[in-house]
Amino acid sequence: MASTAGYEAMRSGKVLLFYVNRDGLPLSDRCSERMWTFCMEQYPTHTNEIKALRDQKVNYPKVTYIEPPYHLATNNRLSVAEKLRQIQTYIQRLEYNYTGMQFFEINTNRPISGLMDAARHMMTEALPIKCLEAFLIAVYLTTGMIGVDRFNISFKTRFNSITYRHVVLGIRYNQIYGALGLSRRSDLAYRPLNSKYDRLSTLINDYIQAYKNYGHTVLRIKIGSPILHDLKSFLTIDWKAAVILPNKTDKEDYERELDKVSRVWRHMNLYMAYRGNVPHTSVMQPPRTLVTTASLPSRPQPTSNRSNCHQLSVTKTPMSVNDTSTAAQNYAIRV
């Protein structure tokens, strides 16, 4: 349901991170005014420049429409690495949204078909975007790349007692990993597809180190299941196939669990043709995995007292295609 104010405030505790536009496009007067006001609140030293831009009535700089690379996925003349590089270039040309008003309302529990409709809308409007919007555009443009597995890598971090969230699209091709995405910081987004990332854990550790360089503490990382190559699928994205708590887990432990998850992916059928009714047996989902310091194989595994502090923390349960995983509705990062 749309907010009566036309926008919704997204907070971390009492700290206001940004607003989400609920009135659609073009921006309503109330959303537009809230955007400009909040932008000046964010950048108080640039208030005069922001007011000048807001009040400018004529002589606007010419805006060049960015043509989306719709048919890049099926271009047989380019390597997969080059296709991914061009998609990343397109996402970066859309530019990061610094206004404090997220232009597109996104419900991550929608089926893939609905999310891909939203991605098409974003590419048509060609407005600045945030990381979740970049993620959906990357999913759309990589659909149809045979042999390419796509999955979300979602981060929850803390900086100065404020919690931030971020997401990128993980890529696997020929047992080599990479990522597509958008962030205020370049090393928290794109990772080229090259032999440097020959394990999923290597890719994840690279992001963790980048966060440490900016003073962020990584609280949690969610790894999703590979996303079907079907723009019309009624299935939802599994945002949480594995959960890593780096501060509470030995590095070797979560690396081992990530290797197990990636091995399960080899048995998944990600290139199903669109069908109105998909039988449960046609989609293999990896188990949910929670990785913490209590996941050491040699530890006792109590079976009765679930509140025991030594309770087994690697939980694996089968997941049906109808599972509606709860994911954060909006992601933000400020580093």
XYZ file of C-alpha atoms in Angstrom:
335
model
C 0.000 0.000 0.000
C 1.349 3.410 -0.933
C 2.285 5.789 1.856
C -0.163 8.626 2.464
C 2.810 10.993 2.309
C 3.822 9.684 -1.103
C 7.125 8.399 0.231
C 8.400 6.137 2.987
C 11.374 6.759 5.258
C 13.925 3.951 5.526
C 15.794 3.991 8.808
C 18.522 2.222 10.734
C 17.279 2.582 14.285
C 16.594 6.292 14.658
C 18.906 7.277 11.794
C 17.168 8.208 8.535
C 18.962 6.597 5.579
C 16.811 7.541 2.591
C 13.250 7.759 1.277
C 11.405 5.479 -1.136
C 9.097 7.043 -3.718
C 5.590 5.517 -3.477
C 3.861 7.801 -5.978
C 5.427 6.440 -9.162
C 6.940 8.485 -11.978
C 7.100 11.329 -12.774
C 7.770 12.387 -9.206
C 4.834 14.024 -7.476
C 5.296 17.515 -6.055
C 5.429 16.185 -2.487
C 8.100 13.591 -3.347
C 10.088 16.115 -5.343
C 10.078 18.643 -2.501
C 11.036 15.968 0.035
C 13.898 14.843 -2.243
C 15.375 18.335 -2.603
C 15.006 19.115 1.104
C 16.596 15.864 2.207
C 19.402 16.294 -0.327
C 20.259 19.656 1.232
C 20.104 18.077 4.693
C 22.578 15.424 3.553
C 25.015 17.884 1.987
C 24.723 21.099 4.043
C 27.954 22.538 2.621
C 26.478 22.421 -0.887
C 23.077 23.928 -0.136
C 23.501 26.857 -2.535
C 24.456 24.599 -5.449
C 21.511 22.280 -4.763
C 19.073 25.217 -4.584
C 20.444 26.579 -7.861
C 19.823 23.232 -9.556
C 16.320 22.998 -8.076
C 15.332 26.509 -9.129
C 16.846 26.327 -12.611
C 14.038 26.697 -15.150
C 15.916 26.928 -18.452
C 19.213 25.907 -20.000
C 19.216 22.436 -18.527
C 22.203 20.359 -19.679
C 21.363 17.938 -22.460
C 20.543 14.469 -21.147
C 21.664 11.528 -23.285
C 19.458 8.461 -23.149
C 21.464 5.316 -22.438
C 20.447 2.445 -24.716
C 20.187 -0.795 -22.706
C 22.184 -3.748 -24.119
C 19.076 -5.939 -24.377
C 20.525 -8.493 -26.796
C 23.983 -8.757 -25.278
C 23.272 -12.090 -23.580
C 22.673 -13.869 -26.893
C 25.599 -12.280 -28.746
C 27.814 -15.236 -29.691
C 30.689 -13.058 -30.875
C 31.591 -11.882 -27.371
C 33.054 -13.831 -24.488
C 31.092 -14.076 -21.249
C 33.677 -11.895 -19.483
C 33.257 -9.168 -22.119
C 29.460 -9.349 -21.898
C 29.629 -8.884 -18.143
C 32.022 -5.977 -18.522
C 29.651 -4.228 -20.925
C 26.679 -4.801 -18.634
C 28.660 -3.315 -15.740
C 29.556 -0.318 -17.910
C 25.876 0.229 -18.675
C 24.927 0.037 -14.979
C 27.640 2.542 -14.079
C 26.443 4.936 -16.797
C 23.044 5.045 -15.112
C 24.954 6.459 -12.117
C 24.453 6.046 -8.407
C 21.474 7.834 -6.860
C 22.796 10.368 -4.322
C 19.542 12.309 -3.937
C 18.263 10.390 -0.911
C 15.028 9.506 -2.736
C 14.846 5.998 -4.237
C 12.781 6.461 -7.389
C 11.529 2.890 -7.772
C 9.504 0.932 -5.243
C 10.697 -2.699 -5.110
C 9.135 -5.651 -3.320
C 11.731 -8.423 -3.232
C 9.063 -11.047 -2.510
C 7.520 -10.593 -5.950
C 8.053 -13.424 -8.465
C 10.899 -13.154 -10.942
C 8.486 -12.015 -13.674
C 7.362 -9.034 -11.567
C 10.910 -8.061 -10.642
C 11.952 -8.232 -14.289
C 9.050 -5.944 -15.224
C 10.446 -3.515 -12.664
C 13.929 -3.862 -14.205
C 12.539 -3.003 -17.649
C 10.877 0.059 -16.162
C 14.163 1.179 -14.638
C 15.994 0.822 -17.939
C 13.246 2.720 -19.773
C 13.378 5.640 -17.336
C 17.220 5.576 -17.156
C 17.271 7.389 -13.810
C 20.047 7.109 -11.206
C 19.760 3.900 -9.193
C 20.874 2.202 -5.992
C 22.371 -1.240 -5.443
C 19.124 -3.262 -5.402
C 17.968 -1.688 -8.649
C 21.379 -2.392 -10.216
C 21.059 -6.003 -9.042
C 17.716 -6.460 -10.835
C 18.980 -4.841 -14.030
C 22.004 -7.157 -13.965
C 19.708 -10.186 -13.538
C 17.637 -9.077 -16.529
C 20.581 -8.447 -18.849
C 22.404 -11.694 -17.959
C 19.339 -13.903 -18.468
C 20.045 -16.311 -21.316
C 23.816 -16.509 -20.884
C 24.284 -20.258 -21.093
C 26.543 -21.643 -18.388
C 26.306 -18.512 -16.212
C 24.932 -18.917 -12.685
C 23.582 -15.763 -11.015
C 22.900 -15.368 -7.290
C 22.582 -12.555 -4.783
C 25.305 -11.672 -2.298
C 23.697 -9.502 0.383
C 25.711 -7.699 3.053
C 24.674 -6.310 6.424
C 27.348 -4.094 7.971
C 27.772 -1.602 10.799
C 29.603 1.698 10.820
C 29.421 4.254 13.664
C 26.550 2.284 15.260
C 24.496 2.551 12.039
C 23.483 -0.577 10.133
C 23.724 -0.599 6.327
C 22.691 -3.126 3.690
C 24.079 -3.753 0.229
C 23.595 -6.339 -2.509
C 25.472 -7.397 -5.650
C 24.800 -10.062 -8.270
C 27.272 -12.914 -7.901
C 28.341 -14.636 -11.121
C 29.793 -18.102 -11.717
C 31.014 -19.358 -15.087
C 33.275 -22.362 -15.659
C 33.997 -22.507 -11.916
C 35.226 -18.883 -11.980
C 33.430 -16.199 -9.966
C 32.739 -12.492 -10.376
C 30.031 -9.951 -9.555
C 27.984 -7.099 -11.025
C 26.619 -4.186 -9.044
C 26.709 -0.548 -8.048
C 27.940 1.222 -4.925
C 29.338 4.514 -3.754
C 32.669 2.669 -3.611
C 33.912 0.863 -6.715
C 35.517 -1.988 -4.766
C 32.170 -2.840 -3.155
C 30.502 -3.530 -6.496
C 32.028 -5.002 -9.671
C 34.334 -7.990 -9.675
C 35.584 -9.062 -13.128
C 35.282 -12.679 -14.137
C 38.862 -13.925 -13.903
C 40.918 -16.718 -12.394
C 41.554 -14.708 -9.215
C 38.178 -15.859 -7.888
C 38.333 -19.610 -8.365
C 36.263 -20.241 -5.207
C 33.143 -18.559 -3.899
C 34.852 -18.012 -0.561
C 37.665 -16.090 -2.282
C 35.120 -13.683 -3.757
C 33.347 -13.243 -0.422
C 36.605 -12.660 1.458
C 37.556 -9.964 -1.049
C 34.385 -8.043 -0.221
C 34.912 -8.509 3.518
C 38.399 -7.026 3.219
C 37.060 -4.086 1.190
C 34.538 -3.347 3.918
C 37.264 -3.480 6.553
C 39.221 -0.909 4.553
C 36.313 1.524 5.049
C 35.890 0.771 8.743
C 32.727 -1.315 8.324
C 32.115 -4.397 10.434
C 30.461 -7.143 8.365
C 27.677 -8.568 10.520
C 26.046 -10.957 8.063
C 26.294 -12.145 4.478
C 23.437 -13.895 2.682
C 24.146 -16.037 -0.353
C 21.105 -16.809 -2.495
C 20.334 -19.773 -4.714
C 21.104 -19.450 -8.433
C 18.350 -17.549 -10.253
C 16.443 -19.211 -13.091
C 17.129 -17.995 -16.624
C 13.445 -17.260 -17.197
C 12.135 -13.694 -17.331
C 8.545 -14.936 -17.016
C 8.993 -17.296 -14.090
C 6.381 -17.234 -11.327
C 8.974 -18.473 -8.825
C 10.524 -16.111 -6.300
C 14.229 -15.508 -5.779
C 15.697 -17.488 -2.880
C 17.637 -14.725 -1.167
C 18.983 -16.833 1.699
C 20.429 -20.231 0.768
C 23.404 -19.659 3.068
C 23.974 -17.179 5.886
C 27.490 -16.307 7.053
C 28.307 -14.485 10.273
C 31.977 -13.539 9.756
C 32.447 -12.164 13.283
C 31.241 -15.412 14.842
C 32.698 -17.940 12.427
C 36.169 -19.252 11.809
C 37.229 -18.462 8.281
C 37.954 -22.085 7.415
C 34.495 -23.137 8.607
C 32.477 -20.791 6.420
C 34.781 -21.369 3.446
C 34.068 -25.083 3.737
C 30.313 -24.472 3.923
C 30.412 -22.165 0.887
C 32.205 -24.854 -1.094
C 29.434 -27.303 -0.152
C 26.732 -24.891 -1.314
C 28.471 -24.257 -4.639
C 28.727 -28.017 -5.248
C 24.970 -28.385 -4.770
C 24.401 -25.753 -7.472
C 25.889 -28.047 -10.120
C 22.726 -30.163 -9.979
C 20.276 -27.324 -10.500
C 18.320 -26.905 -13.738
C 18.462 -23.151 -14.358
C 17.378 -23.081 -17.979
C 13.804 -24.330 -17.771
C 11.453 -23.134 -20.464
C 8.618 -21.037 -19.116
C 5.644 -23.063 -17.881
C 2.549 -21.980 -16.045
C 2.811 -24.808 -13.517
C 6.291 -25.876 -12.532
C 6.508 -29.246 -10.731
C 8.449 -29.129 -7.486
C 10.855 -31.809 -8.671
C 11.982 -29.693 -11.619
C 13.793 -27.151 -9.443
C 16.496 -28.303 -7.046
C 17.179 -25.883 -4.236
C 20.289 -26.042 -2.041
C 19.715 -26.329 1.697
C 19.569 -23.335 3.943
C 22.815 -23.055 5.889
C 23.508 -20.909 8.914
C 27.233 -20.729 9.603
C 28.468 -19.599 13.037
C 31.272 -20.495 15.421
C 29.105 -23.299 16.804
C 29.257 -25.113 13.463
C 32.455 -27.018 14.201
C 31.847 -30.691 13.287
C 33.598 -31.950 16.448
C 31.281 -30.114 18.832
C 28.441 -31.867 20.673
C 25.090 -31.508 18.973
C 22.249 -31.349 21.534
C 18.906 -32.544 20.274
C 16.450 -31.518 22.985
C 17.304 -28.134 24.456
C 16.992 -25.625 21.583
C 17.885 -22.703 23.838
C 21.217 -24.257 24.794
C 24.083 -21.909 23.947
C 25.935 -24.782 22.233
C 23.016 -25.572 19.965
C 24.013 -26.750 16.494
C 24.127 -23.688 14.282
C 24.427 -25.287 10.874
C 20.796 -25.938 10.051
C 19.829 -27.632 6.835
C 16.221 -27.993 5.780
C 14.800 -28.742 2.344
C 13.130 -25.829 0.666
C 10.146 -25.876 -1.647
C 9.686 -23.570 -4.593
C 6.778 -21.958 -2.789
C 8.916 -20.770 0.125
C 8.542 -17.009 0.376
C 11.916 -15.982 1.729
C 11.887 -12.695 3.574
C 14.504 -10.270 2.303
C 15.182 -6.666 3.088
C 12.847 -4.529 1.017
C 15.461 -1.854 0.374
C 19.225 -1.783 0.525
C 21.470 1.174 1.261
C 25.129 1.734 1.809
C 27.013 4.812 2.896
C 30.752 4.393 3.309
